[in-house]
Every structure is written in structure tokens, then in C-alpha cells.
Amino acid sequence: MTDPLRKPVVICRDVIKDYGEGESLIHALRGLTVDIYPGELTLLVGPSGCGKSTFISILAGTLDPTGGTIEEFGLCLHQLGKNARADFRAQNVGFVFQQFNLLPALTIAENVAVPLVIRGITKATAVERACAELTAVGMGDRVTSLPNKLSGGQQQRVAIARALINKPRLLVCDEPTSAVDAKTGHTVMTLIRKLALSPDRVTIVVTHDPRVFGFADRIIAMEDGRVKEDKRVQPNIPMEDGEQP
Ligand SMILES: Nc1ncnc2c1ncn2[C@@H]1O[C@H](COP(=O)(O)OP(=O)(O)OP(=O)(O)O)[C@@H](O)[C@H]1O
Ligand SMILES: [Mg+2]
């Protein structure tokens, strides 16, 4: 889908991803072509195994495509050397996972600080900034808690704070509501939508959860490693109890 009024900042052409070889060869992406725009919430939906996680992992730079081209913010990420790519990821990409992926032995402030420490920022400064980010997601009063002392929704908000600590231009979320209850899912999506509207940020949310659909500006449906349907939608944010407004 093209939008003549705006410029896409993620441009994917004929992206192919194969896993394995010989008899175990799997064609996960079979020529995926799509443009993605900043300042809006793009959902990626489709049946299990159609390649959603594969695609966003490629966008995030944690996985290499087998073929095709991908330009992100004017850069061909997969043509960069290992170090340049790691730098790009550290500075530009935030990833929110279904199962939160928090480190159990670290406090939540330390967890959120990890991406900064990796970039060489001192721990004290990193934790201070992490506390500010946690406050922004409503977790400022729990900064010294360990992850296992929190509810699923609280852990997901911590994971979002960690994904945001570097103010990423690309925010990818893989099933961010599937491990939390409906009310928490609503809170998480309200937060993600607010972040998605930031004009310079590209936000892609993979979901199976129909309650998330109303938060979207655009829904891309994949099937069998390709785009099957791509539609722009009017956001219709559900009320917190799941009722339509
Ligand atoms: N590391 C891997 N090695 C081999 N095959 C893989 C690997 N990761 C994914 N696949 C295969 O690639 C295809 C696409 O997988 P992917 O995880 O991208 O699907 P998905 O759309 O995210 O599915 P789900 O909704 O179940 O999360 C599937 O057939 C899957 O089995
Ligand atoms: Mg997946």
C-alpha cells in the first residue's frame, strides 16, 4: 500500500528468508514487499507460522534475510558490518517480547538500564535514566523490585520501558498482550499507541489478539511468507472493559 502524502522509512522489497537446508528447508518469507510509515501504529497479523516473528526479527537486525532488500531510515542494515549493525540496533531499535524476557536476578531498574550499560554508559547514570523511564510507564514506585515480584502486566510495562530507554526510531512488539489479562492488555496497548504516534518512530505490533485491532492505523495481514492484505483503518480504541465506545 502506498501513501502519496507521506514517506515510508522502512522499505522492504521481495524479502526472502529460508531456514535450514535440504529436506528441512523452510521458506519462512517468500518475497515480502511492504513500505512502513512513521507516526502510526502498524499491526502485523496472520496465522501461526506465516512469518511474522521472522519478519520483525529481520527488521530489528537480529536475523539476516536470505534475499531481497530492506532499507530502514535510509540505511541497508543487513549490508553493514557486525559492529556497525550492533551500533545501529543499540541506538535505533526497541524490541518488546511476548514473554517479557527480563533478567530475573536484576531489579527492574537494572533491567531497564541494560541497553544503556551495553552502550558504555556508567551504571549509576543508566539506572537513574531507567528510573525516569519506569516512572513514565507508571512503574516508578517499584524500581528496586525483582521481576518475579510483579504481575505480567507490570513486567510488560518494564519490558516496554527497556525497549524505549534508547528512544528507538523502530519499536517492534511481538504479541505484547498475549501473556496478560484484558485490562492490562488495554493499558499496554494504550501506552504503545501513544509511543507509535511520535512522528519519527516506526511501530510494528505483531498480534493474534482481536482486542488490539482497534488501536491500529493500519493492518497488514500475512499469509505464507507474503503480504496477503494491507488496509488502512480508522482507530477505534475499545473501552477498558472491552466494550466498543
Ligand atoms: N530458527 C528456526 N529454524 C527453523 N525454522 C524456523 C525457525 N524460526 C521459525 N521457523 C519456521 O519459519 C516459519 C515462520 O515462523 P515465524 O516464527 O516467523 O512465524 P509466526 O508468524 O511468528 O508464527 P506464530 O504466530 O506462531 O508466532 C515457521 O514455519 C517456523 O516453523
Ligand atoms: Mg511469532
PDB file of C-alpha atoms and ligand atoms in Angstrom:
ATOM      1  CA  MET A   1       0.000   0.000   0.000  1.00  0.00           C
ATOM      2  CA  THR A   2       1.455   3.376  -0.965  1.00  0.00           C
ATOM      3  CA  ASP A   3       0.621   6.672   0.619  1.00  0.00           C
ATOM      4  CA  PRO A   4       1.408   9.611  -1.681  1.00  0.00           C
ATOM      5  CA  LEU A   5       1.325  12.133   1.145  1.00  0.00           C
ATOM      6  CA  ARG A   6       3.979  10.584   3.323  1.00  0.00           C
ATOM      7  CA  LYS A   7       7.353   8.973   3.045  1.00  0.00           C
ATOM      8  CA  PRO A   8       7.918   5.419   4.211  1.00  0.00           C
ATOM      9  CA  VAL A   9      11.054   4.925   6.289  1.00  0.00           C
ATOM     10  CA  VAL A  10      11.081   1.145   6.205  1.00  0.00           C
ATOM     11  CA  ILE A  11      11.119  -0.127   2.628  1.00  0.00           C
ATOM     12  CA  CYS A  12      11.125  -3.884   2.034  1.00  0.00           C
ATOM     13  CA  ARG A  13      11.331  -5.439  -1.404  1.00  0.00           C
ATOM     14  CA  ASP A  14      10.997  -9.143  -2.191  1.00  0.00           C
ATOM     15  CA  VAL A  15      12.324 -10.202   1.182  1.00  0.00           C
ATOM     16  CA  ILE A  16      13.064 -13.909   1.391  1.00  0.00           C
ATOM     17  CA  LYS A  17      14.003 -15.934   4.446  1.00  0.00           C
ATOM     18  CA  ASP A  18      14.822 -19.626   4.337  1.00  0.00           C
ATOM     19  CA  TYR A  19      15.642 -21.683   7.404  1.00  0.00           C
ATOM     20  CA  GLY A  20      17.586 -24.915   7.266  1.00  0.00           C
ATOM     21  CA  GLU A  21      18.568 -26.762   4.129  1.00  0.00           C
ATOM     22  CA  GLY A  22      17.885 -29.899   2.150  1.00  0.00           C
ATOM     23  CA  GLU A  23      14.885 -31.786   3.421  1.00  0.00           C
ATOM     24  CA  SER A  24      14.479 -29.467   6.395  1.00  0.00           C
ATOM     25  CA  LEU A  25      14.406 -26.294   4.259  1.00  0.00           C
ATOM     26  CA  ILE A  26      11.620 -23.941   5.301  1.00  0.00           C
ATOM     27  CA  HIS A  27      10.595 -20.928   3.249  1.00  0.00           C
ATOM     28  CA  ALA A  28       9.508 -18.570   6.019  1.00  0.00           C
ATOM     29  CA  LEU A  29       9.353 -15.421   3.862  1.00  0.00           C
ATOM     30  CA  ARG A  30       8.626 -15.807   0.165  1.00  0.00           C
ATOM     31  CA  GLY A  31       9.028 -12.374  -1.358  1.00  0.00           C
ATOM     32  CA  LEU A  32       7.609  -9.910   1.100  1.00  0.00           C
ATOM     33  CA  THR A  33       7.223  -6.367  -0.210  1.00  0.00           C
ATOM     34  CA  VAL A  34       5.936  -3.593   2.017  1.00  0.00           C
ATOM     35  CA  ASP A  35       6.504   0.063   2.962  1.00  0.00           C
ATOM     36  CA  ILE A  36       6.047   1.129   6.553  1.00  0.00           C
ATOM     37  CA  TYR A  37       5.416   4.684   7.735  1.00  0.00           C
ATOM     38  CA  PRO A  38       6.344   6.526  10.916  1.00  0.00           C
ATOM     39  CA  GLY A  39       3.917   8.175  13.315  1.00  0.00           C
ATOM     40  CA  GLU A  40       1.268   5.480  13.285  1.00  0.00           C
ATOM     41  CA  LEU A  41       0.549   2.045  14.674  1.00  0.00           C
ATOM     42  CA  THR A  42       1.009  -0.784  12.179  1.00  0.00           C
ATOM     43  CA  LEU A  43      -0.289  -4.218  13.127  1.00  0.00           C
ATOM     44  CA  LEU A  44       1.045  -7.399  11.599  1.00  0.00           C
ATOM     45  CA  VAL A  45      -1.390 -10.299  11.734  1.00  0.00           C
ATOM     46  CA  GLY A  46      -1.730 -13.745  10.189  1.00  0.00           C
ATOM     47  CA  PRO A  47      -1.840 -17.449  11.004  1.00  0.00           C
ATOM     48  CA  SER A  48       0.776 -19.130  13.142  1.00  0.00           C
ATOM     49  CA  GLY A  49       3.888 -19.891  11.116  1.00  0.00           C
ATOM     50  CA  CYS A  50       3.225 -17.305   8.375  1.00  0.00           C
ATOM     51  CA  GLY A  51       6.486 -15.478   9.125  1.00  0.00           C
ATOM     52  CA  LYS A  52       5.541 -12.557  11.380  1.00  0.00           C
ATOM     53  CA  SER A  53       8.257 -13.049  14.011  1.00  0.00           C
ATOM     54  CA  THR A  54      10.778 -13.824  11.297  1.00  0.00           C
ATOM     55  CA  PHE A  55       9.966 -10.571   9.536  1.00  0.00           C
ATOM     56  CA  ILE A  56      10.215  -8.330  12.585  1.00  0.00           C
ATOM     57  CA  SER A  57      13.428 -10.042  13.702  1.00  0.00           C
ATOM     58  CA  ILE A  58      14.882  -9.192  10.303  1.00  0.00           C
ATOM     59  CA  LEU A  59      13.717  -5.585  10.668  1.00  0.00           C
ATOM     60  CA  ALA A  60      15.270  -5.456  14.129  1.00  0.00           C
ATOM     61  CA  GLY A  61      18.531  -6.762  12.695  1.00  0.00           C
ATOM     62  CA  THR A  62      18.700  -9.894  14.825  1.00  0.00           C
ATOM     63  CA  LEU A  63      18.177 -12.135  11.808  1.00  0.00           C
ATOM     64  CA  ASP A  64      19.544 -11.941   8.257  1.00  0.00           C
ATOM     65  CA  PRO A  65      17.294 -12.267   5.227  1.00  0.00           C
ATOM     66  CA  THR A  66      18.185 -14.828   2.564  1.00  0.00           C
ATOM     67  CA  GLY A  67      17.298 -12.409  -0.219  1.00  0.00           C
ATOM     68  CA  GLY A  68      15.631  -9.131  -1.113  1.00  0.00           C
ATOM     69  CA  THR A  69      16.357  -5.608   0.098  1.00  0.00           C
ATOM     70  CA  ILE A  70      15.445  -3.715   3.234  1.00  0.00           C
ATOM     71  CA  GLU A  71      16.077  -0.047   3.789  1.00  0.00           C
ATOM     72  CA  GLU A  72      15.469   1.391   7.238  1.00  0.00           C
ATOM     73  CA  PHE A  73      15.880   5.104   7.910  1.00  0.00           C
ATOM     74  CA  GLY A  74      17.986   5.384   4.765  1.00  0.00           C
ATOM     75  CA  LEU A  75      20.278   2.505   5.718  1.00  0.00           C
ATOM     76  CA  CYS A  76      20.581  -1.029   4.440  1.00  0.00           C
ATOM     77  CA  LEU A  77      21.058  -2.574   7.842  1.00  0.00           C
ATOM     78  CA  HIS A  78      21.955  -6.017   6.573  1.00  0.00           C
ATOM     79  CA  GLN A  79      24.812  -4.704   4.470  1.00  0.00           C
ATOM     80  CA  LEU A  80      26.544  -3.170   7.475  1.00  0.00           C
ATOM     81  CA  GLY A  81      29.432  -4.883   9.229  1.00  0.00           C
ATOM     82  CA  LYS A  82      28.815  -6.646  12.510  1.00  0.00           C
ATOM     83  CA  ASN A  83      29.855  -3.761  14.745  1.00  0.00           C
ATOM     84  CA  ALA A  84      28.046  -1.075  12.762  1.00  0.00           C
ATOM     85  CA  ARG A  85      24.927  -3.179  12.829  1.00  0.00           C
ATOM     86  CA  ALA A  86      25.154  -3.735  16.572  1.00  0.00           C
ATOM     87  CA  ASP A  87      25.534   0.036  16.999  1.00  0.00           C
ATOM     88  CA  PHE A  88      22.531   0.685  14.790  1.00  0.00           C
ATOM     89  CA  ARG A  89      20.459  -1.746  16.803  1.00  0.00           C
ATOM     90  CA  ALA A  90      21.564  -0.359  20.129  1.00  0.00           C
ATOM     91  CA  GLN A  91      20.714   3.177  19.053  1.00  0.00           C
ATOM     92  CA  ASN A  92      17.591   2.672  16.971  1.00  0.00           C
ATOM     93  CA  VAL A  93      15.717  -0.496  17.794  1.00  0.00           C
ATOM     94  CA  GLY A  94      13.461  -1.381  20.721  1.00  0.00           C
ATOM     95  CA  PHE A  95      12.059  -4.917  20.936  1.00  0.00           C
ATOM     96  CA  VAL A  96       9.179  -5.987  23.190  1.00  0.00           C
ATOM     97  CA  PHE A  97       8.717  -9.739  23.539  1.00  0.00           C
ATOM     98  CA  GLN A  98       5.647 -11.792  24.381  1.00  0.00           C
ATOM     99  CA  GLN A  99       7.304 -13.306  27.460  1.00  0.00           C
ATOM    100  CA  PHE A 100       8.940 -10.031  28.591  1.00  0.00           C
ATOM    101  CA  ASN A 101      12.493 -11.527  28.651  1.00  0.00           C
ATOM    102  CA  LEU A 102      13.530  -9.713  31.830  1.00  0.00           C
ATOM    103  CA  LEU A 103      16.659 -10.889  33.634  1.00  0.00           C
ATOM    104  CA  PRO A 104      15.443 -12.499  36.887  1.00  0.00           C
ATOM    105  CA  ALA A 105      18.455 -11.624  39.058  1.00  0.00           C
ATOM    106  CA  LEU A 106      18.343  -7.901  38.282  1.00  0.00           C
ATOM    107  CA  THR A 107      15.985  -5.306  39.726  1.00  0.00           C
ATOM    108  CA  ILE A 108      13.618  -3.793  37.237  1.00  0.00           C
ATOM    109  CA  ALA A 109      15.644  -0.557  37.160  1.00  0.00           C
ATOM    110  CA  GLU A 110      18.761  -2.588  36.369  1.00  0.00           C
ATOM    111  CA  ASN A 111      16.880  -4.493  33.671  1.00  0.00           C
ATOM    112  CA  VAL A 112      15.776  -1.277  32.007  1.00  0.00           C
ATOM    113  CA  ALA A 113      19.313   0.100  32.317  1.00  0.00           C
ATOM    114  CA  VAL A 114      20.903  -2.831  30.456  1.00  0.00           C
ATOM    115  CA  PRO A 115      20.719  -1.316  26.937  1.00  0.00           C
ATOM    116  CA  LEU A 116      22.468   1.817  28.231  1.00  0.00           C
ATOM    117  CA  VAL A 117      25.177  -0.112  30.066  1.00  0.00           C
ATOM    118  CA  ILE A 118      25.798  -2.042  26.833  1.00  0.00           C
ATOM    119  CA  ARG A 119      26.385   1.319  25.156  1.00  0.00           C
ATOM    120  CA  GLY A 120      29.049   2.151  27.724  1.00  0.00           C
ATOM    121  CA  ILE A 121      27.062   4.475  29.974  1.00  0.00           C
ATOM    122  CA  THR A 122      28.008   4.157  33.645  1.00  0.00           C
ATOM    123  CA  LYS A 123      25.714   2.043  35.750  1.00  0.00           C
ATOM    124  CA  ALA A 124      24.721   4.896  38.075  1.00  0.00           C
ATOM    125  CA  THR A 125      23.662   7.135  35.179  1.00  0.00           C
ATOM    126  CA  ALA A 126      21.976   4.260  33.392  1.00  0.00           C
ATOM    127  CA  VAL A 127      19.922   3.313  36.456  1.00  0.00           C
ATOM    128  CA  GLU A 128      18.938   6.933  37.008  1.00  0.00           C
ATOM    129  CA  ARG A 129      17.639   7.176  33.449  1.00  0.00           C
ATOM    130  CA  ALA A 130      15.970   3.783  33.823  1.00  0.00           C
ATOM    131  CA  CYS A 131      14.067   5.059  36.861  1.00  0.00           C
ATOM    132  CA  ALA A 132      12.781   8.016  34.825  1.00  0.00           C
ATOM    133  CA  GLU A 133      11.674   5.667  32.028  1.00  0.00           C
ATOM    134  CA  LEU A 134       9.946   3.404  34.565  1.00  0.00           C
ATOM    135  CA  THR A 135       8.121   6.396  36.006  1.00  0.00           C
ATOM    136  CA  ALA A 136       6.867   7.213  32.504  1.00  0.00           C
ATOM    137  CA  VAL A 137       5.219   3.774  32.266  1.00  0.00           C
ATOM    138  CA  GLY A 138       3.737   4.007  35.760  1.00  0.00           C
ATOM    139  CA  MET A 139       6.308   1.764  37.465  1.00  0.00           C
ATOM    140  CA  GLY A 140       8.319   4.423  39.258  1.00  0.00           C
ATOM    141  CA  ASP A 141       7.384   3.121  42.709  1.00  0.00           C
ATOM    142  CA  ARG A 142       8.744  -0.386  42.036  1.00  0.00           C
ATOM    143  CA  VAL A 143      12.216   0.311  40.700  1.00  0.00           C
ATOM    144  CA  THR A 144      14.002  -1.917  43.223  1.00  0.00           C
ATOM    145  CA  SER A 145      11.649  -4.893  42.766  1.00  0.00           C
ATOM    146  CA  LEU A 146      12.782  -8.083  41.115  1.00  0.00           C
ATOM    147  CA  PRO A 147      10.766  -9.111  38.026  1.00  0.00           C
ATOM    148  CA  ASN A 148       9.183 -12.152  39.690  1.00  0.00           C
ATOM    149  CA  LYS A 149       7.557  -9.892  42.279  1.00  0.00           C
ATOM    150  CA  LEU A 150       5.498  -8.193  39.571  1.00  0.00           C
ATOM    151  CA  SER A 151       2.337  -9.099  37.691  1.00  0.00           C
ATOM    152  CA  GLY A 152       2.524  -9.962  33.995  1.00  0.00           C
ATOM    153  CA  GLY A 153       1.243  -6.549  33.002  1.00  0.00           C
ATOM    154  CA  GLN A 154       3.733  -4.797  35.242  1.00  0.00           C
ATOM    155  CA  GLN A 155       6.542  -6.881  33.760  1.00  0.00           C
ATOM    156  CA  GLN A 156       5.360  -5.984  30.272  1.00  0.00           C
ATOM    157  CA  ARG A 157       5.458  -2.282  31.173  1.00  0.00           C
ATOM    158  CA  VAL A 158       9.026  -2.781  32.409  1.00  0.00           C
ATOM    159  CA  ALA A 159       9.862  -4.502  29.117  1.00  0.00           C
ATOM    160  CA  ILE A 160       8.397  -1.529  27.244  1.00  0.00           C
ATOM    161  CA  ALA A 161      10.480   0.864  29.351  1.00  0.00           C
ATOM    162  CA  ARG A 162      13.569  -1.187  28.494  1.00  0.00           C
ATOM    163  CA  ALA A 163      12.678  -1.104  24.796  1.00  0.00           C
ATOM    164  CA  LEU A 164      12.268   2.682  24.995  1.00  0.00           C
ATOM    165  CA  ILE A 165      15.299   3.625  27.029  1.00  0.00           C
ATOM    166  CA  ASN A 166      17.293   4.437  23.891  1.00  0.00           C
ATOM    167  CA  LYS A 167      14.384   6.354  22.357  1.00  0.00           C
ATOM    168  CA  PRO A 168      14.274   3.935  19.420  1.00  0.00           C
ATOM    169  CA  ARG A 169      13.108   5.011  15.993  1.00  0.00           C
ATOM    170  CA  LEU A 170      11.966   1.451  15.377  1.00  0.00           C
ATOM    171  CA  LEU A 171       9.773  -0.192  18.007  1.00  0.00           C
ATOM    172  CA  VAL A 172       8.785  -3.787  17.312  1.00  0.00           C
ATOM    173  CA  CYS A 173       6.492  -5.697  19.642  1.00  0.00           C
ATOM    174  CA  ASP A 174       5.851  -9.424  19.256  1.00  0.00           C
ATOM    175  CA  GLU A 175       2.488 -10.337  20.800  1.00  0.00           C
ATOM    176  CA  PRO A 176       2.782  -7.786  23.627  1.00  0.00           C
ATOM    177  CA  THR A 177      -0.663  -8.566  25.071  1.00  0.00           C
ATOM    178  CA  SER A 178      -0.899 -12.330  24.772  1.00  0.00           C
ATOM    179  CA  ALA A 179       0.540 -13.092  28.217  1.00  0.00           C
ATOM    180  CA  VAL A 180      -1.533 -10.505  30.090  1.00  0.00           C
ATOM    181  CA  ASP A 181      -5.201 -10.126  31.014  1.00  0.00           C
ATOM    182  CA  ALA A 182      -7.617  -7.956  29.017  1.00  0.00           C
ATOM    183  CA  LYS A 183      -7.407  -4.886  31.252  1.00  0.00           C
ATOM    184  CA  THR A 184      -3.621  -4.968  31.304  1.00  0.00           C
ATOM    185  CA  GLY A 185      -3.555  -5.572  27.550  1.00  0.00           C
ATOM    186  CA  HIS A 186      -5.570  -2.382  27.184  1.00  0.00           C
ATOM    187  CA  THR A 187      -3.094  -0.455  29.323  1.00  0.00           C
ATOM    188  CA  VAL A 188      -0.147  -1.856  27.373  1.00  0.00           C
ATOM    189  CA  MET A 189      -1.721  -1.010  24.006  1.00  0.00           C
ATOM    190  CA  THR A 190      -2.693   2.495  25.144  1.00  0.00           C
ATOM    191  CA  LEU A 191       0.957   3.031  26.008  1.00  0.00           C
ATOM    192  CA  ILE A 192       2.230   1.531  22.748  1.00  0.00           C
ATOM    193  CA  ARG A 193      -0.214   3.592  20.695  1.00  0.00           C
ATOM    194  CA  LYS A 194       0.934   6.798  22.384  1.00  0.00           C
ATOM    195  CA  LEU A 195       4.544   5.904  21.549  1.00  0.00           C
ATOM    196  CA  ALA A 196       3.593   4.989  17.977  1.00  0.00           C
ATOM    197  CA  LEU A 197       2.182   8.449  17.303  1.00  0.00           C
ATOM    198  CA  SER A 198       5.579  10.029  17.818  1.00  0.00           C
ATOM    199  CA  PRO A 199       6.220  11.385  14.297  1.00  0.00           C
ATOM    200  CA  ASP A 200       9.694   9.917  13.814  1.00  0.00           C
ATOM    201  CA  ARG A 201       9.022   6.460  15.165  1.00  0.00           C
ATOM    202  CA  VAL A 202       8.007   3.326  13.269  1.00  0.00           C
ATOM    203  CA  THR A 203       5.977   0.980  15.452  1.00  0.00           C
ATOM    204  CA  ILE A 204       5.018  -2.527  14.419  1.00  0.00           C
ATOM    205  CA  VAL A 205       2.968  -4.800  16.642  1.00  0.00           C
ATOM    206  CA  VAL A 206       2.522  -8.488  15.871  1.00  0.00           C
ATOM    207  CA  THR A 207      -0.702  -9.785  17.336  1.00  0.00           C
ATOM    208  CA  HIS A 208      -3.328 -12.507  17.314  1.00  0.00           C
ATOM    209  CA  ASP A 209      -5.433 -10.579  19.790  1.00  0.00           C
ATOM    210  CA  PRO A 210      -8.599  -9.081  18.251  1.00  0.00           C
ATOM    211  CA  ARG A 211      -8.820  -6.623  21.162  1.00  0.00           C
ATOM    212  CA  VAL A 212      -5.717  -4.959  19.798  1.00  0.00           C
ATOM    213  CA  PHE A 213      -7.140  -4.312  16.318  1.00  0.00           C
ATOM    214  CA  GLY A 214      -8.985  -1.136  17.341  1.00  0.00           C
ATOM    215  CA  PHE A 215      -5.695   0.514  18.305  1.00  0.00           C
ATOM    216  CA  ALA A 216      -4.312   0.258  14.770  1.00  0.00           C
ATOM    217  CA  ASP A 217      -3.985   2.765  11.951  1.00  0.00           C
ATOM    218  CA  ARG A 218      -3.025   0.065   9.517  1.00  0.00           C
ATOM    219  CA  ILE A 219      -3.341  -3.732   9.496  1.00  0.00           C
ATOM    220  CA  ILE A 220      -1.034  -5.849   7.363  1.00  0.00           C
ATOM    221  CA  ALA A 221      -2.162  -9.457   7.059  1.00  0.00           C
ATOM    222  CA  MET A 222       0.465 -12.016   6.129  1.00  0.00           C
ATOM    223  CA  GLU A 223      -0.040 -15.470   4.734  1.00  0.00           C
ATOM    224  CA  ASP A 224       2.591 -17.990   3.800  1.00  0.00           C
ATOM    225  CA  GLY A 225       5.512 -15.573   3.965  1.00  0.00           C
ATOM    226  CA  ARG A 226       3.926 -12.764   1.980  1.00  0.00           C
ATOM    227  CA  VAL A 227       1.555  -9.843   2.422  1.00  0.00           C
ATOM    228  CA  LYS A 228      -1.971 -11.050   1.795  1.00  0.00           C
ATOM    229  CA  GLU A 229      -3.925  -7.928   2.671  1.00  0.00           C
ATOM    230  CA  ASP A 230      -2.930  -4.431   3.661  1.00  0.00           C
ATOM    231  CA  LYS A 231      -5.519  -1.957   4.817  1.00  0.00           C
ATOM    232  CA  ARG A 232      -5.615   1.417   6.442  1.00  0.00           C
ATOM    233  CA  VAL A 233      -8.167   1.588   9.250  1.00  0.00           C
ATOM    234  CA  GLN A 234      -9.700   4.221  11.484  1.00  0.00           C
ATOM    235  CA  PRO A 235      -8.540   3.629  15.047  1.00  0.00           C
ATOM    236  CA  ASN A 236     -11.455   2.583  17.207  1.00  0.00           C
ATOM    237  CA  ILE A 237      -9.938   2.295  20.641  1.00  0.00           C
ATOM    238  CA  PRO A 238     -12.025  -0.088  22.741  1.00  0.00           C
ATOM    239  CA  MET A 239     -13.080   0.943  26.221  1.00  0.00           C
ATOM    240  CA  GLU A 240     -11.123  -0.632  29.021  1.00  0.00           C
ATOM    241  CA  ASP A 241     -13.741  -3.293  29.686  1.00  0.00           C
ATOM    242  CA  GLY A 242     -13.616  -4.447  26.058  1.00  0.00           C
ATOM    243  CA  GLU A 243     -16.864  -2.702  25.065  1.00  0.00           C
ATOM    244  CA  GLN A 244     -16.836  -0.511  21.968  1.00  0.00           C
ATOM    245  CA  PRO A 245     -17.215   3.228  22.682  1.00  0.00           C
TER     246      PRO A 245
HETATM  247  N1  LIG B   1      15.010 -20.857  13.903  1.00  0.00           N
HETATM  248  C1  LIG B   1      14.206 -21.505  13.032  1.00  0.00           C
HETATM  249  N2  LIG B   1      14.626 -22.616  12.395  1.00  0.00           N
HETATM  250  C2  LIG B   1      13.834 -23.257  11.519  1.00  0.00           C
HETATM  251  N3  LIG B   1      12.592 -22.860  11.199  1.00  0.00           N
HETATM  252  C3  LIG B   1      12.124 -21.768  11.802  1.00  0.00           C
HETATM  253  C4  LIG B   1      12.895 -21.024  12.762  1.00  0.00           C
HETATM  254  N4  LIG B   1      12.163 -19.972  13.179  1.00  0.00           N
HETATM  255  C5  LIG B   1      10.989 -20.062  12.534  1.00  0.00           C
HETATM  256  N5  LIG B   1      10.955 -21.113  11.703  1.00  0.00           N
HETATM  257  C6  LIG B   1       9.866 -21.515  10.804  1.00  0.00           C
HETATM  258  O1  LIG B   1       9.588 -20.422   9.929  1.00  0.00           O
HETATM  259  C7  LIG B   1       8.179 -20.273   9.739  1.00  0.00           C
HETATM  260  C8  LIG B   1       7.772 -18.871  10.191  1.00  0.00           C
HETATM  261  O2  LIG B   1       7.955 -18.794  11.595  1.00  0.00           O
HETATM  262  P1  LIG B   1       7.612 -17.495  12.449  1.00  0.00           P
HETATM  263  O3  LIG B   1       8.089 -17.736  13.823  1.00  0.00           O
HETATM  264  O4  LIG B   1       8.148 -16.307  11.743  1.00  0.00           O
HETATM  265  O5  LIG B   1       6.024 -17.476  12.354  1.00  0.00           O
HETATM  266  P2  LIG B   1       4.966 -16.556  13.122  1.00  0.00           P
HETATM  267  O6  LIG B   1       4.067 -15.977  12.053  1.00  0.00           O
HETATM  268  O7  LIG B   1       5.653 -15.609  14.023  1.00  0.00           O
HETATM  269  O8  LIG B   1       4.142 -17.636  13.946  1.00  0.00           O
HETATM  270  P3  LIG B   1       3.444 -17.511  15.406  1.00  0.00           P
HETATM  271  O9  LIG B   1       2.174 -16.737  15.188  1.00  0.00           O
HETATM  272  O10 LIG B   1       3.165 -18.930  15.761  1.00  0.00           O
HETATM  273  O11 LIG B   1       4.393 -16.844  16.339  1.00  0.00           O
HETATM  274  C9  LIG B   1       7.529 -21.397  10.503  1.00  0.00           C
HETATM  275  O12 LIG B   1       7.287 -22.458   9.638  1.00  0.00           O
HETATM  276  C10 LIG B   1       8.569 -21.780  11.544  1.00  0.00           C
HETATM  277  O13 LIG B   1       8.464 -23.138  11.909  1.00  0.00           O
HETATM  278 MG    MG B   2       5.712 -15.399  16.128  1.00  0.00          MG
END
